[in-house]
mmCIF file of C-alpha atoms in Angstrom:
data_model
loop_
_atom_site.group_PDB
_atom_site.id
_atom_site.type_symbol
_atom_site.label_atom_id
_atom_site.label_comp_id
_atom_site.label_asym_id
_atom_site.label_seq_id
_atom_site.Cartn_x
_atom_site.Cartn_y
_atom_site.Cartn_z
ATOM 1 C CA MET A 1 0.074 -0.014 -0.106
ATOM 2 C CA MET A 2 1.371 3.454 -1.020
ATOM 3 C CA GLU A 3 1.279 5.923 1.896
ATOM 4 C CA CYS A 4 1.121 9.683 1.758
ATOM 5 C CA GLY A 5 4.347 11.627 2.976
ATOM 6 C CA SER A 6 4.627 14.649 5.200
ATOM 7 C CA GLY A 7 2.707 17.615 4.183
ATOM 8 C CA CYS A 8 0.184 15.703 1.940
ATOM 9 C CA GLY A 9 -3.361 17.039 1.882
ATOM 10 C CA SER A 10 -6.557 15.287 1.319
ATOM 11 C CA ALA A 11 -7.770 17.130 -1.892
ATOM 12 C CA PRO A 12 -5.948 16.905 -5.192
ATOM 13 C CA PRO A 13 -3.924 20.066 -5.855
ATOM 14 C CA ALA A 14 -5.302 22.579 -8.488
ATOM 15 C CA PHE A 15 -3.685 21.671 -11.707
ATOM 16 C CA PRO A 16 -5.248 22.862 -15.109
ATOM 17 C CA PRO A 17 -6.283 20.233 -17.643
ATOM 18 C CA GLY A 18 -4.098 19.575 -20.533
ATOM 19 C CA ARG A 19 -0.764 20.764 -18.751
ATOM 20 C CA SER A 20 2.223 18.960 -17.165
ATOM 21 C CA ALA A 21 4.710 19.518 -14.658
ATOM 22 C CA ARG A 22 8.009 18.011 -14.771
ATOM 23 C CA LEU A 23 10.199 17.151 -11.848
ATOM 24 C CA ARG A 24 13.755 18.296 -11.943
ATOM 25 C CA ARG A 25 15.250 15.518 -9.828
ATOM 26 C CA PRO A 26 14.217 12.009 -8.749
ATOM 27 C CA VAL A 27 11.733 11.753 -5.840
ATOM 28 C CA ARG A 28 10.646 9.100 -3.491
ATOM 29 C CA LEU A 29 7.496 7.329 -2.778
ATOM 30 C CA ARG A 30 7.054 6.502 0.948
ATOM 31 C CA ARG A 31 5.599 3.093 1.594
ATOM 32 C CA SER A 32 3.895 1.767 4.469
ATOM 33 C CA ASP A 33 6.548 -1.038 4.668
ATOM 34 C CA GLY A 34 9.404 1.414 4.759
ATOM 35 C CA GLU A 35 10.699 0.968 1.236
ATOM 36 C CA SER A 36 11.187 4.225 -0.754
ATOM 37 C CA PRO A 37 11.962 3.433 -4.312
ATOM 38 C CA SER A 38 13.067 6.299 -6.451
ATOM 39 C CA PHE A 39 12.183 7.152 -9.788
ATOM 40 C CA ARG A 40 11.839 10.060 -12.179
ATOM 41 C CA ALA A 41 8.388 11.164 -12.597
ATOM 42 C CA PHE A 42 6.151 13.901 -13.939
ATOM 43 C CA ALA A 43 2.600 14.977 -13.228
ATOM 44 C CA ARG A 44 -0.324 14.873 -15.804
ATOM 45 C CA TYR A 45 -4.049 15.460 -15.470
ATOM 46 C CA SER A 46 -6.336 12.689 -16.252
ATOM 47 C CA ALA A 47 -9.995 11.926 -16.010
ATOM 48 C CA GLY A 48 -9.253 10.656 -12.417
ATOM 49 C CA GLY A 49 -7.508 13.903 -11.462
ATOM 50 C CA PRO A 50 -3.834 14.829 -11.312
ATOM 51 C CA CYS A 51 -1.786 11.914 -11.390
ATOM 52 C CA LEU A 52 2.087 11.352 -10.921
ATOM 53 C CA GLU A 53 3.713 9.130 -13.358
ATOM 54 C CA GLY A 54 7.384 7.860 -13.660
ATOM 55 C CA LEU A 55 9.744 5.559 -15.350
ATOM 56 C CA PRO A 56 11.376 3.103 -15.157
ATOM 57 C CA LEU A 57 10.871 1.802 -11.553
ATOM 58 C CA ARG A 58 7.514 0.381 -10.508
ATOM 59 C CA PRO A 59 6.692 0.226 -6.789
ATOM 60 C CA PRO A 60 5.865 -3.125 -5.609
ATOM 61 C CA GLY A 61 2.134 -3.655 -5.395
ATOM 62 C CA CYS A 62 1.468 -1.372 -8.355
ATOM 63 C CA VAL A 63 0.259 -2.489 -11.534
ATOM 64 C CA SER A 64 1.639 -0.865 -14.551
ATOM 65 C CA PRO A 65 -0.774 0.237 -17.397
ATOM 66 C CA PRO A 66 0.526 -0.412 -21.097
ATOM 67 C CA GLY A 67 3.649 1.366 -21.943
ATOM 68 C CA GLY A 68 5.514 0.705 -18.730
ATOM 69 C CA ARG A 69 4.435 3.658 -16.745
ATOM 70 C CA PHE A 70 2.503 3.708 -13.520
ATOM 71 C CA GLY A 71 0.207 6.293 -11.814
ATOM 72 C CA PHE A 72 -1.133 7.369 -8.640
ATOM 73 C CA PRO A 73 -3.492 10.153 -7.496
ATOM 74 C CA LEU A 74 -1.357 13.267 -6.408
ATOM 75 C CA HIS A 75 -3.362 13.665 -3.331
ATOM 76 C CA ARG A 76 -2.168 10.294 -2.157
ATOM 77 C CA LEU A 77 1.370 11.020 -2.593
ATOM 78 C CA SER A 78 3.939 13.782 -1.510
ATOM 79 C CA LEU A 79 7.202 14.754 -2.835
ATOM 80 C CA THR A 80 9.715 14.423 0.071
ATOM 81 C CA GLN A 81 12.029 17.062 -1.608
ATOM 82 C CA GLY A 82 8.978 19.562 -1.744
ATOM 83 C CA PRO A 83 6.716 20.916 -4.586
ATOM 84 C CA SER A 84 9.434 23.462 -5.493
ATOM 85 C CA LEU A 85 10.960 20.857 -7.595
ATOM 86 C CA MET A 86 7.894 20.989 -9.976
ATOM 87 C CA SER A 87 7.816 23.656 -12.752
ATOM 88 C CA SER A 88 4.808 24.184 -15.140
ATOM 89 C CA GLY A 89 5.182 23.904 -18.974
ATOM 90 C CA PRO A 90 7.481 21.709 -20.948
ATOM 91 C CA ARG A 91 10.796 23.504 -20.268
ATOM 92 C CA PRO A 92 13.495 20.847 -20.251
ATOM 93 C CA GLN A 93 15.459 19.933 -17.228
ATOM 94 C CA ALA A 94 18.637 21.737 -18.456
ATOM 95 C CA PRO A 95 18.242 24.649 -20.662
ATOM 96 C CA THR A 96 20.205 24.970 -23.662
ATOM 97 C CA VAL A 97 22.286 28.188 -23.655
ATOM 98 C CA ALA A 98 24.300 29.324 -26.653
ATOM 99 C CA VAL A 99 27.820 30.345 -26.003
ATOM 100 C CA THR A 100 29.004 33.006 -28.778
ATOM 101 C CA ARG A 101 32.679 33.341 -27.806
ATOM 102 C CA PRO A 102 35.530 32.283 -30.225
ATOM 103 C CA GLU A 103 36.587 28.762 -29.752
ATOM 104 C CA GLU A 104 40.378 28.623 -28.816
ATOM 105 C CA GLU A 105 42.312 26.054 -30.526
ATOM 106 C CA GLY A 106 43.589 23.567 -27.832
ATOM 107 C CA ALA A 107 41.891 25.285 -24.887
ATOM 108 C CA GLY A 108 39.350 22.735 -24.241
ATOM 109 C CA GLU A 109 35.799 23.589 -23.115
ATOM 110 C CA ASP A 110 35.129 27.216 -23.130
ATOM 111 C CA ARG A 111 35.433 28.718 -19.599
ATOM 112 C CA LEU A 112 31.990 30.158 -19.903
ATOM 113 C CA SER A 113 30.457 26.857 -20.988
ATOM 114 C CA GLN A 114 32.009 25.363 -17.839
ATOM 115 C CA TRP A 115 30.299 27.897 -15.514
ATOM 116 C CA LEU A 116 27.018 27.332 -17.401
ATOM 117 C CA ARG A 117 27.290 23.536 -16.863
ATOM 118 C CA ARG A 118 28.138 24.106 -13.281
ATOM 119 C CA GLU A 119 25.049 26.320 -12.970
ATOM 120 C CA GLY A 120 22.793 23.536 -14.150
ATOM 121 C CA MET A 121 22.334 24.630 -17.735
ATOM 122 C CA ARG A 122 23.470 22.926 -21.149
ATOM 123 C CA PRO A 123 25.955 25.261 -23.011
ATOM 124 C CA VAL A 124 26.185 24.799 -26.853
ATOM 125 C CA SER A 125 29.037 26.730 -28.864
ATOM 126 C CA PHE A 126 27.608 29.037 -31.623
ATOM 127 C CA PRO A 127 30.867 31.146 -32.028
ATOM 128 C CA LEU A 128 30.025 34.428 -33.712
ATOM 129 C CA MET A 129 33.759 35.477 -33.738
ATOM 130 C CA ALA A 130 36.843 33.698 -34.687
ATOM 131 C CA LEU A 131 40.644 34.303 -33.797
ATOM 132 C CA ALA A 132 43.177 34.947 -36.407
ATOM 133 C CA PRO A 133 46.825 36.136 -36.175
ATOM 134 C CA PRO A 134 47.425 39.784 -37.368
ATOM 135 C CA MET A 135 47.835 40.538 -40.840
ATOM 136 C CA SER A 136 51.298 42.066 -39.968
ATOM 137 C CA PRO A 137 52.851 41.110 -36.704
ATOM 138 C CA GLY A 138 55.924 43.431 -37.480
ATOM 139 C CA ALA A 139 54.958 45.923 -34.588
ATOM 140 C CA LEU A 140 54.354 43.093 -32.129
ATOM 141 C CA ASN A 141 57.852 41.476 -32.927
ATOM 142 C CA ALA A 142 59.540 44.788 -32.803
ATOM 143 C CA ALA A 143 58.424 45.577 -29.335
ATOM 144 C CA ALA A 144 59.350 42.157 -27.996
ATOM 145 C CA LYS A 145 62.731 42.502 -29.541
ATOM 146 C CA ARG A 146 63.373 45.853 -27.957
ATOM 147 C CA LEU A 147 62.112 44.624 -24.600
ATOM 148 C CA VAL A 148 64.247 41.119 -24.518
ATOM 149 C CA GLY A 149 67.319 43.137 -26.019
ATOM 150 C CA ALA A 150 67.320 45.617 -23.245
ATOM 151 C CA VAL A 151 66.830 43.153 -20.535
ATOM 152 C CA LYS A 152 69.632 40.955 -21.849
ATOM 153 C CA ARG A 153 72.093 44.008 -21.962
ATOM 154 C CA GLY A 154 71.246 44.843 -18.371
ATOM 155 C CA GLU A 155 69.527 48.194 -19.287
ATOM 156 C CA LEU A 156 66.172 49.221 -18.154
ATOM 157 C CA PRO A 157 63.502 47.983 -20.287
ATOM 158 C CA PRO A 158 61.778 50.250 -22.717
ATOM 159 C CA TYR A 159 58.516 49.576 -20.947
ATOM 160 C CA ALA A 160 57.630 49.790 -17.413
ATOM 161 C CA TRP A 161 54.567 48.026 -17.776
ATOM 162 C CA ILE A 162 52.730 45.799 -20.070
ATOM 163 C CA VAL A 163 49.056 45.682 -19.931
ATOM 164 C CA ILE A 164 47.137 42.469 -20.846
ATOM 165 C CA THR A 165 43.345 43.178 -21.379
ATOM 166 C CA SER A 166 42.508 39.472 -22.838
ATOM 167 C CA ARG A 167 43.921 36.063 -22.345
ATOM 168 C CA ASN A 168 44.002 35.855 -26.301
ATOM 169 C CA VAL A 169 46.939 38.300 -26.143
ATOM 170 C CA ILE A 170 49.173 36.015 -23.844
ATOM 171 C CA THR A 171 50.011 33.489 -26.443
ATOM 172 C CA PRO A 172 51.030 35.593 -29.464
ATOM 173 C CA PHE A 173 52.700 37.914 -27.054
ATOM 174 C CA LEU A 174 54.886 35.317 -25.489
ATOM 175 C CA ASP A 175 55.537 33.725 -28.836
ATOM 176 C CA ALA A 176 56.919 36.976 -30.051
ATOM 177 C CA VAL A 177 59.206 37.100 -26.756
ATOM 178 C CA GLU A 178 60.376 33.622 -27.719
ATOM 179 C CA ARG A 179 61.435 34.517 -31.336
ATOM 180 C CA ALA A 180 63.146 37.235 -29.663
ATOM 181 C CA GLY A 181 65.136 35.119 -27.579
ATOM 182 C CA GLY A 182 63.454 35.540 -24.429
ATOM 183 C CA SER A 183 61.080 33.953 -22.111
ATOM 184 C CA PRO A 184 58.490 34.973 -19.226
ATOM 185 C CA GLN A 185 61.392 34.431 -16.682
ATOM 186 C CA VAL A 186 63.567 36.783 -18.764
ATOM 187 C CA LEU A 187 60.921 39.501 -18.618
ATOM 188 C CA GLN A 188 60.585 39.200 -14.967
ATOM 189 C CA ALA A 189 64.252 39.222 -14.096
ATOM 190 C CA GLY A 190 64.337 42.712 -16.098
ATOM 191 C CA GLY A 191 61.749 44.063 -13.770
ATOM 192 C CA LEU A 192 58.752 44.201 -16.118
ATOM 193 C CA HIS A 193 55.454 45.103 -14.415
ATOM 194 C CA VAL A 194 52.363 43.291 -15.682
ATOM 195 C CA ALA A 195 48.708 44.430 -15.411
ATOM 196 C CA ALA A 196 45.785 42.359 -16.096
ATOM 197 C CA VAL A 197 42.225 43.536 -16.803
ATOM 198 C CA GLY A 198 40.605 40.581 -14.747
ATOM 199 C CA GLN A 199 41.137 37.584 -12.654
ATOM 200 C CA ALA A 200 40.743 35.077 -15.358
ATOM 201 C CA THR A 201 43.339 36.810 -17.521
ATOM 202 C CA ALA A 202 45.774 36.989 -14.316
ATOM 203 C CA THR A 203 45.101 33.399 -13.925
ATOM 204 C CA ALA A 204 46.092 32.744 -17.468
ATOM 205 C CA LEU A 205 49.141 34.883 -16.985
ATOM 206 C CA GLU A 206 50.312 32.962 -14.086
ATOM 207 C CA GLN A 207 49.935 29.651 -15.754
ATOM 208 C CA ALA A 208 52.069 31.037 -18.706
ATOM 209 C CA GLY A 209 55.032 31.876 -16.060
ATOM 210 C CA LEU A 210 54.185 35.790 -15.991
ATOM 211 C CA PRO A 211 52.143 36.453 -13.036
ATOM 212 C CA ALA A 212 50.189 39.891 -12.859
ATOM 213 C CA ASP A 213 51.188 42.719 -10.414
ATOM 214 C CA LEU A 214 48.031 44.584 -10.716
ATOM 215 C CA ILE A 215 44.536 43.496 -11.051
ATOM 216 C CA PRO A 216 41.549 46.339 -10.686
ATOM 217 C CA THR A 217 38.895 45.862 -8.333
ATOM 218 C CA ARG A 218 36.491 45.923 -11.330
ATOM 219 C CA TYR A 219 37.392 44.367 -14.623
ATOM 220 C CA THR A 220 36.908 47.070 -17.019
ATOM 221 C CA ALA A 221 39.363 49.399 -19.185
ATOM 222 C CA GLU A 222 38.121 52.489 -17.073
ATOM 223 C CA ASP A 223 39.074 50.871 -13.857
ATOM 224 C CA LEU A 224 42.367 49.265 -15.103
ATOM 225 C CA LEU A 225 43.392 52.940 -16.319
ATOM 226 C CA GLN A 226 42.450 54.134 -12.768
ATOM 227 C CA ALA A 227 44.508 51.516 -11.111
ATOM 228 C CA LEU A 228 47.632 52.034 -13.433
ATOM 229 C CA ARG A 229 47.298 55.816 -12.314
ATOM 230 C CA GLU A 230 47.305 55.113 -8.584
ATOM 231 C CA ARG A 231 50.167 52.801 -9.112
ATOM 232 C CA GLY A 232 52.381 55.627 -10.776
ATOM 233 C CA ALA A 233 52.512 53.902 -14.032
ATOM 234 C CA LEU A 234 51.709 57.090 -16.004
ATOM 235 C CA GLY A 235 54.590 59.231 -14.849
ATOM 236 C CA ALA A 236 57.099 60.913 -16.960
ATOM 237 C CA GLY A 237 59.707 58.587 -18.831
ATOM 238 C CA ARG A 238 57.488 55.418 -18.095
ATOM 239 C CA ARG A 239 56.201 53.777 -21.203
ATOM 240 C CA ILE A 240 53.220 51.232 -21.373
ATOM 241 C CA LEU A 241 53.059 48.378 -23.977
ATOM 242 C CA LEU A 242 49.384 47.350 -24.887
ATOM 243 C CA PRO A 243 49.205 44.345 -27.036
ATOM 244 C CA ARG A 244 45.587 43.886 -28.046
ATOM 245 C CA ALA A 245 43.203 42.826 -30.817
ATOM 246 C CA GLU A 246 43.179 44.590 -34.064
ATOM 247 C CA VAL A 247 39.980 46.263 -33.541
ATOM 248 C CA ALA A 248 39.169 47.247 -29.880
ATOM 249 C CA ARG A 249 37.866 49.886 -27.776
ATOM 250 C CA ASP A 250 40.389 53.109 -27.308
ATOM 251 C CA VAL A 251 39.453 53.874 -23.787
ATOM 252 C CA LEU A 252 42.748 52.496 -22.191
ATOM 253 C CA ALA A 253 45.049 53.800 -24.711
ATOM 254 C CA GLU A 254 43.415 57.451 -25.019
ATOM 255 C CA GLY A 255 42.947 57.700 -21.250
ATOM 256 C CA VAL A 256 47.002 56.957 -20.720
ATOM 257 C CA ARG A 257 47.743 59.605 -23.291
ATOM 258 C CA GLU A 258 45.239 62.353 -21.760
ATOM 259 C CA LEU A 259 47.016 61.853 -18.458
ATOM 260 C CA GLY A 260 50.327 62.417 -19.758
ATOM 261 C CA GLY A 261 51.430 58.970 -20.139
ATOM 262 C CA ASN A 262 53.206 57.052 -22.880
ATOM 263 C CA ILE A 263 51.782 53.884 -24.603
ATOM 264 C CA ASP A 264 52.747 51.761 -27.569
ATOM 265 C CA VAL A 265 49.662 49.961 -29.006
ATOM 266 C CA VAL A 266 50.515 46.861 -31.156
ATOM 267 C CA THR A 267 48.176 44.110 -32.589
ATOM 268 C CA ALA A 268 48.552 40.492 -31.187
ATOM 269 C CA TYR A 269 45.632 39.026 -32.974
ATOM 270 C CA ARG A 270 42.596 39.695 -34.848
ATOM 271 C CA VAL A 271 38.898 38.979 -34.359
ATOM 272 C CA VAL A 272 36.950 38.087 -37.439
ATOM 273 C CA GLU A 273 33.263 37.600 -37.994
ATOM 274 C CA ASP A 274 31.885 33.991 -38.141
ATOM 275 C CA HIS A 275 28.944 34.419 -40.506
ATOM 276 C CA ALA A 276 28.379 30.752 -40.409
ATOM 277 C CA GLY A 277 28.014 30.614 -36.633
ATOM 278 C CA ALA A 278 25.532 33.548 -36.575
ATOM 279 C CA GLU A 279 23.270 32.013 -39.318
ATOM 280 C CA ALA A 280 23.239 28.761 -37.311
ATOM 281 C CA LEU A 281 22.302 30.490 -34.023
ATOM 282 C CA CYS A 282 19.458 32.497 -35.787
ATOM 283 C CA GLN A 283 18.226 29.346 -37.062
ATOM 284 C CA ALA A 284 18.336 27.877 -33.537
ATOM 285 C CA VAL A 285 16.487 30.712 -31.951
ATOM 286 C CA ARG A 286 13.748 30.431 -34.582
ATOM 287 C CA ARG A 287 13.337 26.707 -34.239
ATOM 288 C CA GLU A 288 13.298 27.051 -30.350
ATOM 289 C CA ARG A 289 16.433 24.973 -29.875
ATOM 290 C CA VAL A 290 18.025 27.320 -27.441
ATOM 291 C CA GLN A 291 16.471 29.047 -24.428
ATOM 292 C CA GLY A 292 19.250 31.503 -23.743
ATOM 293 C CA VAL A 293 22.035 33.470 -25.608
ATOM 294 C CA THR A 294 25.209 34.743 -23.928
ATOM 295 C CA LEU A 295 27.128 37.625 -25.517
ATOM 296 C CA THR A 296 30.479 38.866 -24.413
ATOM 297 C CA SER A 297 31.473 41.321 -26.935
ATOM 298 C CA GLY A 298 29.477 44.253 -28.610
ATOM 299 C CA ARG A 299 30.933 43.112 -32.024
ATOM 300 C CA ALA A 300 29.510 39.800 -31.570
ATOM 301 C CA ALA A 301 26.032 41.452 -30.760
ATOM 302 C CA CYS A 302 26.208 43.847 -33.945
ATOM 303 C CA LEU A 303 26.772 40.458 -35.973
ATOM 304 C CA LEU A 304 23.993 38.614 -34.503
ATOM 305 C CA GLY A 305 21.593 41.741 -34.886
ATOM 306 C CA ALA A 306 22.417 42.175 -38.506
ATOM 307 C CA THR A 307 22.180 38.432 -39.287
ATOM 308 C CA TRP A 308 18.738 38.173 -37.654
ATOM 309 C CA ALA A 309 17.492 41.174 -39.529
ATOM 310 C CA ASP A 310 18.864 39.789 -42.745
ATOM 311 C CA GLY A 311 16.932 36.609 -42.055
ATOM 312 C CA GLY A 312 13.530 38.183 -41.894
ATOM 313 C CA GLY A 313 14.040 39.838 -38.629
ATOM 314 C CA GLY A 314 10.865 40.323 -36.423
ATOM 315 C CA SER A 315 10.858 40.589 -32.674
ATOM 316 C CA TRP A 316 13.262 38.490 -30.786
ATOM 317 C CA PRO A 317 11.336 35.626 -29.062
ATOM 318 C CA ARG A 318 10.650 36.080 -25.367
ATOM 319 C CA THR A 319 11.230 32.783 -24.775
ATOM 320 C CA VAL A 320 14.929 33.122 -25.664
ATOM 321 C CA ARG A 321 16.674 34.942 -22.791
ATOM 322 C CA VAL A 322 19.545 37.254 -23.614
ATOM 323 C CA GLY A 323 22.501 37.759 -21.019
ATOM 324 C CA VAL A 324 25.397 40.002 -21.903
ATOM 325 C CA ILE A 325 28.765 40.356 -19.979
ATOM 326 C CA GLY A 326 28.445 44.261 -19.100
ATOM 327 C CA PRO A 327 27.023 47.462 -19.901
ATOM 328 C CA VAL A 328 29.244 48.400 -23.021
ATOM 329 C CA THR A 329 28.110 44.895 -24.766
ATOM 330 C CA ALA A 330 24.516 45.753 -23.362
ATOM 331 C CA GLU A 331 24.393 49.083 -25.375
ATOM 332 C CA ALA A 332 25.853 47.396 -28.443
ATOM 333 C CA THR A 333 23.111 44.642 -28.138
ATOM 334 C CA ARG A 334 20.207 47.221 -27.854
ATOM 335 C CA LYS A 335 21.785 49.144 -30.678
ATOM 336 C CA ALA A 336 21.809 45.990 -32.809
ATOM 337 C CA GLY A 337 17.989 45.626 -32.269
ATOM 338 C CA LEU A 338 17.913 42.907 -29.838
ATOM 339 C CA ARG A 339 16.714 42.489 -26.282
ATOM 340 C CA VAL A 340 18.812 42.508 -23.219
ATOM 341 C CA ASP A 341 17.592 40.245 -20.295
ATOM 342 C CA GLU A 342 20.437 39.982 -17.895
ATOM 343 C CA ILE A 343 23.502 42.164 -16.849
ATOM 344 C CA PRO A 344 25.585 40.616 -14.076
ATOM 345 C CA GLU A 345 26.646 42.900 -11.297
ATOM 346 C CA GLU A 346 30.409 42.322 -12.099
ATOM 347 C CA ALA A 347 31.638 41.659 -15.745
ATOM 348 C CA THR A 348 32.894 38.210 -15.300
ATOM 349 C CA LEU A 349 32.097 34.669 -16.885
ATOM 350 C CA PRO A 350 30.975 33.053 -13.520
ATOM 351 C CA ALA A 351 28.741 36.094 -12.977
ATOM 352 C CA LEU A 352 27.268 35.929 -16.303
ATOM 353 C CA ALA A 353 26.483 32.187 -15.762
ATOM 354 C CA ARG A 354 24.804 32.911 -12.638
ATOM 355 C CA ALA A 355 22.772 35.648 -14.178
ATOM 356 C CA MET A 356 21.631 33.094 -17.097
ATOM 357 C CA ALA A 357 20.497 30.573 -14.413
ATOM 358 C CA ARG A 358 18.523 33.196 -12.613
ATOM 359 C CA THR A 359 16.755 34.483 -15.708
ATOM 360 C CA LEU A 360 15.910 30.720 -16.706
ATOM 361 C CA GLY A 361 14.693 29.898 -13.343
ATOM 362 C CA VAL A 362 17.571 27.159 -12.884
ATOM 363 C CA SER A 363 18.007 25.786 -9.401
ATOM 364 C CA LYS A 364 21.071 23.461 -8.861
#
C-alpha cells in the first residue's frame, strides 16, 4: 500500500487540464513497509484527477498500465523534496544556452561553458567570432625584440608596464618574446610589471609563467586605467606596452595619453566575424532549440543583430533570454536591435552564468 508523505493534503492540488509539470530530480514514494523506491516522474491531468507518473521503476504492489508507466493520484502522494521541484510547462530539465565566444584552439571546453554547466545549464557553442593572427605582426615582434634586448644587455626595459586586457593576447605575445630569444622568466628578471584586466586573465598569465602585479577591483578598461594611475605607471619617462586585438576600444590608450602617459599599442591578434556561426544561431533561435544566448562582446552582438534582421527580422522571441557580460556589450546589443534580459553585477564569466541561471529559473 502506498502511503502519503508529510505535508500531503486530502484534496488534489489545483492543476489545469491539458498541462504537465516535470520534476527536476528523482523523488521518492513512501510506503507503509518502509521501502522508498526512487524514480524520475512527472505529473499529468487525467480523467481521475492529477496523477504522478514515472519511469522506469514500478513500486511493488503497483500495476503498470500499457507502456510501462504507472500512476497514482497526487493527493495520495507527496514529494519528500518539496513541491518547488515542479515547474509548469514543457521546459527541459537543463535549458540549452548558446555560447558565442570564439573557440580557442587547444583550450578545451570554453570557460563560460564550464560555468554554465556548473549552474545547471547545457551550453552549446555558436561562435560569432573567430581568432586569427594579425595581418602584419611586425609591430608586435619589434616591441618584443626591444624588450628582450634591453633586459639581456642589463639595461632598463623600454616598457615599465605591459597591460594585458585579454587572455587571447598572452600566447601571441609570448611567442613573439620567444622569437626574440626571451622567456617569461627573462621579462620578470628585467623588472617588467604586468597589469591584467581581470582575475581570469591574471590566472592565465600565471599559468604562462608571467604573474600579474596589478588587477583592478572591477574588470573594465576604465578601472584598469585608474589602477595604473594610482600605481604611478603614467609618470614621466614610463612607457606602457598594450598588445591587443586589431579592433578594440580605445578607452585605455586614449586615457593613458590624456593623463600624460606614453603607450605603444600593437596588434597581437585579429577577431574576424563568423557568419556561419551567426546564421546557425539564428536558425536555432527560430526553431526554439535554445532557451538562452550569451554575448560577451559588442561586435558579436552587432553581427547577431544584423544576421537576425537579414533572415527576416521580427521580434526576438520572449522565450529566448539574452544575457550580456556588461554595460558596454548591453548598449551594443540594444543598438543592434536585440533585447537584453540580464546584465551581471560584475563583468565576469561566473557572474554571467549565474545571471543566466536566474533568468532561466534554474536551481542546482
